[in-house]
Short mmCIF file of C-alpha atoms in Angstrom, two decimals:
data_model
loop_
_atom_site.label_atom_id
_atom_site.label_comp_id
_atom_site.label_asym_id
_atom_site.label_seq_id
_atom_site.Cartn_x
_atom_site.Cartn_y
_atom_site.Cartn_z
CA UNK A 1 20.28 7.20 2.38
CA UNK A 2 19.73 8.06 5.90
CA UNK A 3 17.37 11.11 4.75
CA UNK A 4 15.09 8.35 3.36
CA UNK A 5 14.55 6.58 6.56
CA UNK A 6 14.48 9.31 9.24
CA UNK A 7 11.81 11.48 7.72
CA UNK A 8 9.64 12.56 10.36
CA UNK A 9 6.06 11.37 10.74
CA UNK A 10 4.59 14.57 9.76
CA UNK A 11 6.67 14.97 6.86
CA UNK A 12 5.67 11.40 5.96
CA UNK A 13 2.15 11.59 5.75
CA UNK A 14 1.86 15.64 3.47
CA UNK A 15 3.82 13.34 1.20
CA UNK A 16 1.69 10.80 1.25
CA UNK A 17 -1.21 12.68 0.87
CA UNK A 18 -0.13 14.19 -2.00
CA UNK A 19 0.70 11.42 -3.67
CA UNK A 20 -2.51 9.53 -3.10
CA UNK A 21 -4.14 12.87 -4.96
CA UNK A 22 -1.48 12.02 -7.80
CA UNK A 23 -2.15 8.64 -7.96
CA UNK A 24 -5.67 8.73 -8.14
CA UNK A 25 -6.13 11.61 -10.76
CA UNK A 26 -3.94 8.81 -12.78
CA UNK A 27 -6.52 6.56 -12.79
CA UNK A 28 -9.46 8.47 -14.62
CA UNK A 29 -12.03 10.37 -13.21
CA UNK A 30 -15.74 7.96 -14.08
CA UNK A 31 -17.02 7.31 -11.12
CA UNK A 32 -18.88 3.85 -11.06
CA UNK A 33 -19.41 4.42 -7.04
CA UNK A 34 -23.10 2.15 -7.49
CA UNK A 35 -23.01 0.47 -10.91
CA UNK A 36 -21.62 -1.88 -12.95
CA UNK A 37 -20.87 -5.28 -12.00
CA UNK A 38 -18.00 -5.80 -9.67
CA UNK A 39 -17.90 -9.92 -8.91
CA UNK A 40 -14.19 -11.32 -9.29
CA UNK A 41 -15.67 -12.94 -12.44
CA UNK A 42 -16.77 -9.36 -14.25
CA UNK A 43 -13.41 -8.04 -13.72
CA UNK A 44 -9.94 -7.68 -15.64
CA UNK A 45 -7.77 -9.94 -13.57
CA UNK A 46 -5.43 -6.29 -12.01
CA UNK A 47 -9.25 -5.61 -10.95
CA UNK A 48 -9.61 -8.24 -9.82
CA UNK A 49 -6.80 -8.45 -7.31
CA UNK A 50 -7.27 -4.80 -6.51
CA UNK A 51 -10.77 -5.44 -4.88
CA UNK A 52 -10.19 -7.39 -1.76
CA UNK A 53 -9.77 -6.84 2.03
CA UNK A 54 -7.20 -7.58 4.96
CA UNK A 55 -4.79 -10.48 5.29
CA UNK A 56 -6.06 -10.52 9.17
CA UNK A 57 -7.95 -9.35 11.62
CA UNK A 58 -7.62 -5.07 12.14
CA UNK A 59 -5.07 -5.03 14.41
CA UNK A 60 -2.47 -7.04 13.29
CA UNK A 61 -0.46 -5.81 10.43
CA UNK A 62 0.24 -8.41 8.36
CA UNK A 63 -0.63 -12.16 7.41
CA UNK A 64 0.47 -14.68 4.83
CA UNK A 65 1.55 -13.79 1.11
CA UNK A 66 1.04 -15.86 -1.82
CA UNK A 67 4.65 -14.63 -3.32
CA UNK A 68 7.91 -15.18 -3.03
CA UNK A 69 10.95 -12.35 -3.73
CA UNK A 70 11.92 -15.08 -6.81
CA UNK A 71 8.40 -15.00 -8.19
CA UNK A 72 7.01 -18.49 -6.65
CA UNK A 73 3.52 -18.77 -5.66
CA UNK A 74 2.79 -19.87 -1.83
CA UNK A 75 0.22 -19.94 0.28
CA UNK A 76 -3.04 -17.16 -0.02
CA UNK A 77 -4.13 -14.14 1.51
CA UNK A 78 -6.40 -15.04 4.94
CA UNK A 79 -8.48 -13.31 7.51
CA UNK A 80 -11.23 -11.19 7.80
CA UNK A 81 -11.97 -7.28 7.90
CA UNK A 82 -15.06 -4.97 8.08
CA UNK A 83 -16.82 -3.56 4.95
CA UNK A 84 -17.44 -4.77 1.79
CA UNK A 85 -13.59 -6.01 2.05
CA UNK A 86 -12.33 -9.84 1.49
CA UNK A 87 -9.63 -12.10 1.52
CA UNK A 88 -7.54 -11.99 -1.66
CA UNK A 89 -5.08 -14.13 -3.08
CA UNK A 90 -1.98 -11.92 -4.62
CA UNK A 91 0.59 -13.56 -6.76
CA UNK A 92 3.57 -11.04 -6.78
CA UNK A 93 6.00 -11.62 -9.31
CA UNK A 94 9.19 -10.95 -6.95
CA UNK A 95 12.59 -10.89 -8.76
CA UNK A 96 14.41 -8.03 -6.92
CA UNK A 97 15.18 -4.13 -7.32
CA UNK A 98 17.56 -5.23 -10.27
CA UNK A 99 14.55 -4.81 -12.40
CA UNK A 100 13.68 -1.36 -11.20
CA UNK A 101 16.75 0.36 -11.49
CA UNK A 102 17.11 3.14 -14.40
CA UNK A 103 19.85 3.38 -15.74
CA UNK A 104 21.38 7.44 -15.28
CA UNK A 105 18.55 7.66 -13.18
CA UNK A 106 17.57 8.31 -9.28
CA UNK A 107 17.95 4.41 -7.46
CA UNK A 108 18.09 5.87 -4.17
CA UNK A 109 15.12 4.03 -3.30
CA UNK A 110 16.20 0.76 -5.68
CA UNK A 111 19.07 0.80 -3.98
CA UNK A 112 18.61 1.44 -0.11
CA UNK A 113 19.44 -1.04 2.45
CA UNK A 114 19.43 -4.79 1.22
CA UNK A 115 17.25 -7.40 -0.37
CA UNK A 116 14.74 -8.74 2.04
CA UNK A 117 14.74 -12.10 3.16
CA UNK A 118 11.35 -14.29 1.39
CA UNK A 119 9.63 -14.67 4.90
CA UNK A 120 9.91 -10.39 5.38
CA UNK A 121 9.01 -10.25 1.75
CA UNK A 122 5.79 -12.36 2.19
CA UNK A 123 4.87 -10.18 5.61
CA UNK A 124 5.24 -6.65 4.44
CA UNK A 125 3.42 -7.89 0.98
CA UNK A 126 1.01 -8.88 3.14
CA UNK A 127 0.94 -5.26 4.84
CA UNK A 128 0.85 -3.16 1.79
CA UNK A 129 -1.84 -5.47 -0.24
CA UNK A 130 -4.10 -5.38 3.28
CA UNK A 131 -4.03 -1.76 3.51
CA UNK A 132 -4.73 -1.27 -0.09
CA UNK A 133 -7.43 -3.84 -0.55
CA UNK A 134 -9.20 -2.64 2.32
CA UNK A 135 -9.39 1.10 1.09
CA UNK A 136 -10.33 -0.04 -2.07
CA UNK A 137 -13.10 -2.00 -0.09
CA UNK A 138 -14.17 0.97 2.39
CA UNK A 139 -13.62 -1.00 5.00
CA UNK A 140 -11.48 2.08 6.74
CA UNK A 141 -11.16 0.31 10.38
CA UNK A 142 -8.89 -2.33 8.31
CA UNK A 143 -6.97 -0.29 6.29
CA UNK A 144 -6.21 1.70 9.36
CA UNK A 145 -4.82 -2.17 11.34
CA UNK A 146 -2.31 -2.15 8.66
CA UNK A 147 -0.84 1.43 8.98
CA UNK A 148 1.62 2.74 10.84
CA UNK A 149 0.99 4.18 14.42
CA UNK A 150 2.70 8.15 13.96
CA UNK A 151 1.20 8.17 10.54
CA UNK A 152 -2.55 7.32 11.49
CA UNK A 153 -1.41 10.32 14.47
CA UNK A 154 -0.08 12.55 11.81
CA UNK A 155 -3.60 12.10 10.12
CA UNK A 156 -5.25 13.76 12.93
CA UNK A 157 -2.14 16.25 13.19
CA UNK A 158 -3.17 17.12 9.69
CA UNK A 159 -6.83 17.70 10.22
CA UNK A 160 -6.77 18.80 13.61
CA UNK A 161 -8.13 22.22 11.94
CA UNK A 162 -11.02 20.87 10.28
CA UNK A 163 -14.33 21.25 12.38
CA UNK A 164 -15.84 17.85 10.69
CA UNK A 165 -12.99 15.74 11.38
CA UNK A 166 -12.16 16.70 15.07
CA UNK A 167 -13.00 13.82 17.08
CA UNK A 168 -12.28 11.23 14.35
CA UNK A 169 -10.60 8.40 14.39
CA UNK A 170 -7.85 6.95 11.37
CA UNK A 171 -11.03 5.44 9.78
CA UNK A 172 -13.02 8.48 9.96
CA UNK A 173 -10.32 10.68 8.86
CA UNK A 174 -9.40 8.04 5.33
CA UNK A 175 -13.11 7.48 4.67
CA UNK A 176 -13.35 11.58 4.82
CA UNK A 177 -10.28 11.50 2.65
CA UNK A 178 -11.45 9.11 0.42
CA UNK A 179 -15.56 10.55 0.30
CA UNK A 180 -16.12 11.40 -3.62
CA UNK A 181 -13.51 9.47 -4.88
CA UNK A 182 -14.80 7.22 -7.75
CA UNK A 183 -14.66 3.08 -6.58
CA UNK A 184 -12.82 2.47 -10.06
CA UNK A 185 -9.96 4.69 -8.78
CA UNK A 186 -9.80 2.80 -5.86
CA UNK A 187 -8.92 -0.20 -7.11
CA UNK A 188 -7.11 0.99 -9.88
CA UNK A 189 -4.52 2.33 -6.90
CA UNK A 190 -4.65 -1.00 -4.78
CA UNK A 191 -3.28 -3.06 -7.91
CA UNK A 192 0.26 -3.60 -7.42
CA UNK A 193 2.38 -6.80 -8.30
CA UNK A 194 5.20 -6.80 -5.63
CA UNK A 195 8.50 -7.01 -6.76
CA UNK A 196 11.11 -5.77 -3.91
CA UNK A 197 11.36 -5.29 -0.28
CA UNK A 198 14.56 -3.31 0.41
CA UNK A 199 15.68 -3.30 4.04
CA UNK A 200 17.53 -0.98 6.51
CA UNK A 201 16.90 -1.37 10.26
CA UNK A 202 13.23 -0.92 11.01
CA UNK A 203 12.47 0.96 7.79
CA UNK A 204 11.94 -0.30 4.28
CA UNK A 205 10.62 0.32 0.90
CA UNK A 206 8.42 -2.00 -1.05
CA UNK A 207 8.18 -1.69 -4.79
CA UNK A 208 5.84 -2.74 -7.31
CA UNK A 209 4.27 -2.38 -10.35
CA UNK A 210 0.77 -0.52 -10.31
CA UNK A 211 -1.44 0.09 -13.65
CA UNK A 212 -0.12 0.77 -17.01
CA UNK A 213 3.18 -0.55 -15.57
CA UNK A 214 3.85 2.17 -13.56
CA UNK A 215 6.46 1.35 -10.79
CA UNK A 216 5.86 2.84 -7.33
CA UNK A 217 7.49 2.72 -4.26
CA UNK A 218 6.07 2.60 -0.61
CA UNK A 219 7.39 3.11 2.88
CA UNK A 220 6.68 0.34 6.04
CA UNK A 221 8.32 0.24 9.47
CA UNK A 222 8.56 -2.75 11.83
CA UNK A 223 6.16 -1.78 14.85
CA UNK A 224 6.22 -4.55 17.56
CA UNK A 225 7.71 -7.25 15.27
CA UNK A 226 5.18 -6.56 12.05
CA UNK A 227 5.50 -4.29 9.43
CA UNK A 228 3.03 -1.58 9.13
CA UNK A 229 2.49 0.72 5.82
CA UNK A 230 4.40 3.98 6.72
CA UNK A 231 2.20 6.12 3.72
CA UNK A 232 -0.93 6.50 2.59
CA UNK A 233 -0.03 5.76 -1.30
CA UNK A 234 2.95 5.01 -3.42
CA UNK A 235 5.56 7.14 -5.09
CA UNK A 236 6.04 6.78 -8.82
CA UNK A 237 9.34 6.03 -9.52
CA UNK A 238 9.09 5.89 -13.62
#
């Protein structure tokens, strides 16, 4: 289990990268970048709490969570971001990695560390829902308050070779990252109903369910107290 957690930072983030590119070619390729209407009303309701911004204000990674590791509804999403980003309400389901686990299968990750606690639950729910809200809403400077400080630096580690991206910033190098992609795919990635946070140390894993019941996986690490999103995208795990 140990491999899981000390992965270094560089490491980390090719992973990630790769599967952001997996996730989003998942998600269909019409890009609806300028039309179609978008209003909370318009939308399926896992649109609907895909398109949303940070729980707080960029530089703090986490806020309140409307969901409990049993599945109870608490208080909402609050704060503001950047962007085209907003608050969002999420009600995760909760219920444990009981529910994840295949049987025969691979449960390294269903089964690493322990069960968070409900108040570590709500926090690093609040992390992973900030950082994927505000992607899906472009608001970059956000998304980049809610990651992890050595894998925003393995960003620029990554595209230290690239003449247009020398000199940026984490919110220069994800909105490069992100340039092209259709909106639709954006917030087809940032839907994910929460259903574990499993603990070791510093390091954890939060799981969830994403569209068409797919159930991903995603690294955070306590920096300073708060836990940060340690990827740029979830790992399918079915």
């Amino acid at each position: 289990m140990g491999r899981l957690a000390g992965r270094k930072p560089i490491s980390l983030a090719v992973v990630a990268l790769l599967a952001l590119g997996l996730a989003l070619a998942s998600c269909g390729g019409d890009d609806d970048s300028t039309t179609g209407d978008t209003t909370p009303a318009a939308q399926p309701e896992n649109e609907r709490q895909a398109t949303g911004g940070g729980d707080e204000q960029a530089g703090d990674g986490a806020g309140k969570q409307g969901s409990k590791p049993g599945g109870e509804s608490g208080s909402d999403d609050s704060g503001s971001g950047g962007g085209d980003t907003a608050a969002r309400q999420h009600d995760d389901s909760g219920g444990g990695s009981e529910q994840f686990r295949v049987k025969g299968g691979d449960n390294s990750i269903q089964e690493f560390g322990s069960e968070a606690s409900e108040s570590e639950f709500d926090e690093a729910a609040a992390a992973v829902h900030g950082f994927f809200d505000a992607r899906a809403g472009g608001d970059w400077a956000t998304a980049c308050s809610f990651l992890a400080g050595d894998v925003a630096d393995s960003l620029k580690q990554l595209t230290g070779n690239s003449k247009a991206l020398q000199g940026q910033g984490c919110a220069g190098i994800l909105e490069a990252l992100s340039r092209g992609v259709p909106k639709s795919a954006l917030r087809a990635a940032a839907v994910a109903d929460i259903g574990s946070l499993r603990v070791e140390g510093d390091r954890a894993f939060v799981i969830y369910r994403g569209t068409q019941d797919t159930v991903f996986a995603i690294a955070v690490k306590k920096e300073d107290g708060r836990w940060k999103v340690a990827s740029l995208a979830g790992t399918p795990l079915s």
